[in-house]
Coordinates of C-alpha atoms in Angstrom, one line a residue:
Chain A
A26 CA 2.9 -11.3 -13.0
Q27 CA 0.7 -8.3 -12.4
S28 CA 2.1 -4.8 -12.4
V29 CA 1.0 -1.2 -12.2
T30 CA 2.3 1.9 -14.0
Q31 CA 1.5 5.4 -12.8
L32 CA 2.2 7.9 -15.6
G33 CA 3.9 11.0 -14.1
S34 CA 5.7 11.0 -10.8
H35 CA 4.6 14.7 -10.3
V36 CA 1.4 16.4 -11.3
S37 CA 0.8 20.1 -10.7
V38 CA -2.7 21.7 -11.0
S39 CA -4.2 25.0 -10.0
E40 CA -6.8 25.1 -7.3
G41 CA -10.2 24.5 -8.9
A42 CA -8.8 22.7 -11.9
L43 CA -9.4 19.1 -12.9
V44 CA -7.3 16.5 -11.3
L45 CA -6.3 13.5 -13.5
L46 CA -3.9 10.9 -12.2
R47 CA -3.1 8.0 -14.6
C48 CA -2.8 4.4 -13.8
N49 CA -2.4 1.4 -16.1
Y50 CA -2.2 -2.2 -15.0
S51 CA -1.4 -5.6 -16.4
S52 CA -3.2 -8.6 -15.2
S53 CA -4.0 -12.0 -16.6
V54 CA -7.2 -12.3 -14.4
P55 CA -9.9 -9.8 -13.6
P56 CA -8.2 -7.5 -11.2
Y57 CA -9.1 -5.7 -8.0
L58 CA -7.8 -2.1 -8.2
F59 CA -7.3 0.5 -5.6
W60 CA -6.3 4.1 -5.1
Y61 CA -4.6 5.2 -1.9
V62 CA -3.6 8.6 -0.7
Q63 CA -0.8 9.4 1.6
Y64 CA -0.4 12.8 3.3
P65 CA 3.0 13.9 4.5
N66 CA 4.4 11.7 7.3
Q67 CA 1.2 9.7 7.5
G68 CA 0.0 6.2 6.6
L69 CA -2.1 5.1 3.6
Q70 CA -5.7 6.0 3.3
L71 CA -8.1 4.2 0.9
L72 CA -9.7 6.5 -1.6
L73 CA -11.6 4.0 -3.6
K74 CA -11.6 0.4 -4.9
Y75 CA -12.8 -1.6 -7.9
T76 CA -13.9 -5.1 -7.1
S77 CA -15.7 -6.2 -10.3
A78 CA -19.0 -4.3 -9.6
A79 CA -19.7 -0.9 -11.2
T80 CA -16.9 0.3 -13.5
L81 CA -17.2 3.9 -12.3
V82 CA -16.2 4.0 -8.7
K83 CA -16.8 6.9 -6.4
G84 CA -14.6 7.4 -3.4
I85 CA -14.0 9.8 -0.6
N86 CA -13.2 13.5 -0.9
G87 CA -14.8 13.8 -4.3
F88 CA -12.5 11.5 -6.2
E89 CA -13.7 8.9 -8.6
A90 CA -12.1 6.4 -11.0
E91 CA -13.2 4.4 -14.0
F92 CA -12.2 0.9 -14.8
K93 CA -11.6 0.5 -18.5
K94 CA -10.7 -3.1 -19.4
S95 CA -10.0 -2.4 -23.1
E96 CA -7.4 0.2 -22.1
T97 CA -6.2 -1.6 -18.9
S98 CA -6.6 1.7 -17.1
F99 CA -8.0 2.9 -13.8
H100 CA -7.4 6.7 -13.9
L101 CA -8.3 8.8 -10.9
T102 CA -10.1 12.1 -11.3
K103 CA -11.6 14.9 -9.3
P104 CA -13.5 17.8 -11.0
S105 CA -12.1 20.6 -8.9
A106 CA -8.8 20.4 -6.9
H107 CA -8.5 21.8 -3.4
M108 CA -5.3 22.7 -1.6
R109 CA -5.9 19.9 0.9
D110 CA -5.7 17.4 -2.0
A111 CA -1.9 17.9 -2.2
A112 CA -0.5 14.5 -1.3
E113 CA 1.0 11.4 -2.8
Y114 CA -1.3 9.0 -4.6
F115 CA -0.8 5.3 -5.2
C116 CA -2.5 3.0 -7.6
A117 CA -2.5 -0.7 -6.7
V118 CA -3.7 -4.0 -8.2
S119 CA -4.3 -7.3 -6.4
D120 CA -2.1 -10.3 -7.2
S121 CA -4.5 -13.1 -6.5
G122 CA -2.6 -15.9 -8.2
S123 CA -4.1 -19.2 -7.4
S124 CA -4.8 -18.5 -3.7
N125 CA -7.6 -16.6 -2.1
T126 CA -5.2 -14.1 -0.7
G127 CA -4.5 -10.9 -2.7
K128 CA -1.1 -9.4 -2.4
L129 CA -1.3 -5.8 -3.4
I130 CA 1.2 -4.6 -6.1
F131 CA 1.7 -0.8 -6.0
G132 CA 2.6 1.7 -8.6
Q133 CA 5.5 4.1 -8.0
G134 CA 3.3 6.9 -6.8
T135 CA 2.3 10.3 -8.1
T136 CA 2.8 13.5 -6.1
L137 CA 0.0 16.0 -6.6
Q138 CA 0.8 19.6 -6.1
V139 CA -2.0 22.1 -6.0
K140 CA -1.2 25.7 -6.7
P141 CA -3.2 28.6 -5.3
Chain B
N1 CA -10.0 1.4 18.1
A2 CA -10.0 -1.5 15.6
G3 CA -7.1 -1.6 13.2
V4 CA -3.4 -2.4 12.7
T5 CA -0.9 -1.3 15.4
Q6 CA 2.8 -1.0 14.6
T7 CA 5.6 -0.4 17.1
P8 CA 7.9 1.4 17.3
K9 CA 7.0 4.5 15.2
F10 CA 10.6 5.6 14.8
Q11 CA 14.0 3.8 15.2
V12 CA 17.6 4.6 14.6
L13 CA 20.0 1.6 14.3
K14 CA 23.7 1.3 13.8
T15 CA 24.9 -0.9 10.9
G16 CA 24.9 -4.5 12.1
Q17 CA 22.4 -4.1 14.9
S18 CA 19.3 -6.2 15.0
M19 CA 15.7 -5.3 15.8
T20 CA 12.1 -6.5 15.5
L21 CA 9.2 -4.5 14.2
Q22 CA 6.0 -5.5 15.8
C23 CA 2.6 -5.5 14.2
A24 CA -0.8 -6.5 15.6
Q25 CA -4.3 -6.4 14.2
D26 CA -7.6 -6.9 16.0
M27 CA -9.9 -7.4 13.0
N28 CA -9.7 -11.2 12.8
H29 CA -8.0 -11.0 9.4
N30 CA -6.3 -14.1 8.1
S31 CA -3.7 -12.4 5.9
M32 CA -1.0 -10.0 7.0
Y33 CA 1.8 -8.2 5.1
W34 CA 5.0 -6.2 5.5
Y35 CA 5.9 -3.5 3.0
R36 CA 8.7 -1.1 2.7
Q37 CA 8.3 2.4 1.1
D38 CA 11.1 4.2 -0.6
P39 CA 11.0 7.4 -2.6
G40 CA 10.0 6.9 -6.2
M41 CA 9.4 3.2 -5.7
G42 CA 6.0 2.9 -4.1
L43 CA 5.5 0.2 -1.6
R44 CA 7.2 -3.1 -2.1
L45 CA 6.2 -6.4 -0.5
I46 CA 8.8 -7.9 1.8
Y47 CA 6.9 -10.9 3.3
Y48 CA 3.3 -11.9 3.8
S49 CA 1.3 -14.5 5.7
A50 CA -1.8 -15.9 4.3
S51 CA -2.8 -17.5 7.5
E52 CA -1.5 -18.3 11.0
G53 CA 1.5 -20.6 10.7
T54 CA 2.4 -19.7 7.1
T55 CA 4.7 -17.1 5.7
D56 CA 6.0 -16.4 2.1
K57 CA 8.5 -14.2 0.5
G58 CA 7.5 -11.1 -1.4
E59 CA 9.4 -9.0 -3.8
V60 CA 12.2 -7.8 -1.5
P61 CA 12.8 -10.4 1.3
N62 CA 16.6 -10.4 1.5
G63 CA 17.9 -9.3 4.9
Y64 CA 14.6 -9.9 6.7
N65 CA 12.8 -12.6 8.6
V66 CA 9.2 -12.8 9.8
S67 CA 7.2 -14.6 12.4
R68 CA 3.4 -15.1 12.4
L69 CA 3.2 -15.5 16.1
N70 CA -0.6 -16.0 16.1
K71 CA -3.5 -14.8 14.1
R72 CA -3.1 -11.3 15.5
E73 CA 0.6 -10.7 15.4
F74 CA 3.1 -10.6 12.5
S75 CA 6.6 -9.4 13.3
L76 CA 9.5 -8.4 11.0
R77 CA 13.1 -8.9 12.1
L78 CA 16.3 -7.4 10.8
E79 CA 19.1 -9.6 11.9
S80 CA 22.0 -7.3 10.8
A81 CA 20.8 -3.9 9.7
A82 CA 22.3 -2.2 6.7
P83 CA 22.0 1.4 5.5
S84 CA 20.0 0.0 2.4
Q85 CA 17.3 -0.9 4.9
T86 CA 16.6 2.7 5.8
S87 CA 13.0 3.0 4.9
V88 CA 9.4 3.4 6.1
Y89 CA 7.9 0.1 6.9
F90 CA 4.2 -0.6 6.8
C91 CA 2.3 -3.6 8.2
A92 CA -1.2 -4.4 6.8
S93 CA -3.9 -7.0 7.1
S94 CA -6.7 -8.0 4.8
V95 CA -9.9 -9.9 4.4
E96 CA -10.1 -12.6 1.7
L97 CA -10.8 -11.7 -1.9
G98 CA -14.4 -10.8 -2.7
Q99 CA -16.6 -7.8 -2.6
N100 CA -15.3 -6.8 0.8
Y101 CA -11.7 -7.2 -0.1
G102 CA -9.5 -4.5 1.2
Y103 CA -6.4 -3.7 3.2
T104 CA -6.0 -2.0 6.5
F105 CA -2.6 -0.4 7.0
G106 CA -0.7 0.5 10.1
S107 CA 0.7 4.0 10.6
G108 CA 4.3 2.9 9.7
T109 CA 7.7 2.7 11.3
R110 CA 10.4 5.1 10.1
L111 CA 13.7 3.3 10.3
T112 CA 17.1 4.9 9.8
V113 CA 20.3 2.7 9.7
V114 CA 23.5 4.7 10.1

């Protein structure tokens, strides 16, 4: 079965500093990978996704992630944090199995705090 | 606006009461899903429906039932609510796997069982 592990339930950075949120996955087949962001009391918004095209994926709000098959990782980065980036971030992997329908498996989430 | 619509947005139930969470999508997606979100546990799949007329259990189906009424609508029912079902519930729909694969989420239902 596929699974996702997000390293660090809380990450704190200063405004302007590099953001690095870690995600490792396990999958027996080539995965689809996603990062979602959730602002307080809101739903989930897609940041970016990897669907077997380019391994470096650029998303919204200046975020990007690199798919590294050898490390089974899909870490999320942003060069310079803004206060508005404070939110909870979820990494997810598709569980395609033998069907054409992908059930998303989510990590536990990482709360990003941005300090002024 | 195209997307996934969930109702209600908030609900308080007493232990033992029943209720149905409604979800509808207007994107002509075949697949629909119900997730619950709890602090520190991410989102966990309750049930999903790969197509109209089919439903399957996810990771945490106990205490829930679902109905795929038609291609647009996928409802989640709590027959006898328990405090452990206090959570935020998200409905989602998706296109099939491929380059355009992706989920669209509803805005969520915040359920409290007292």
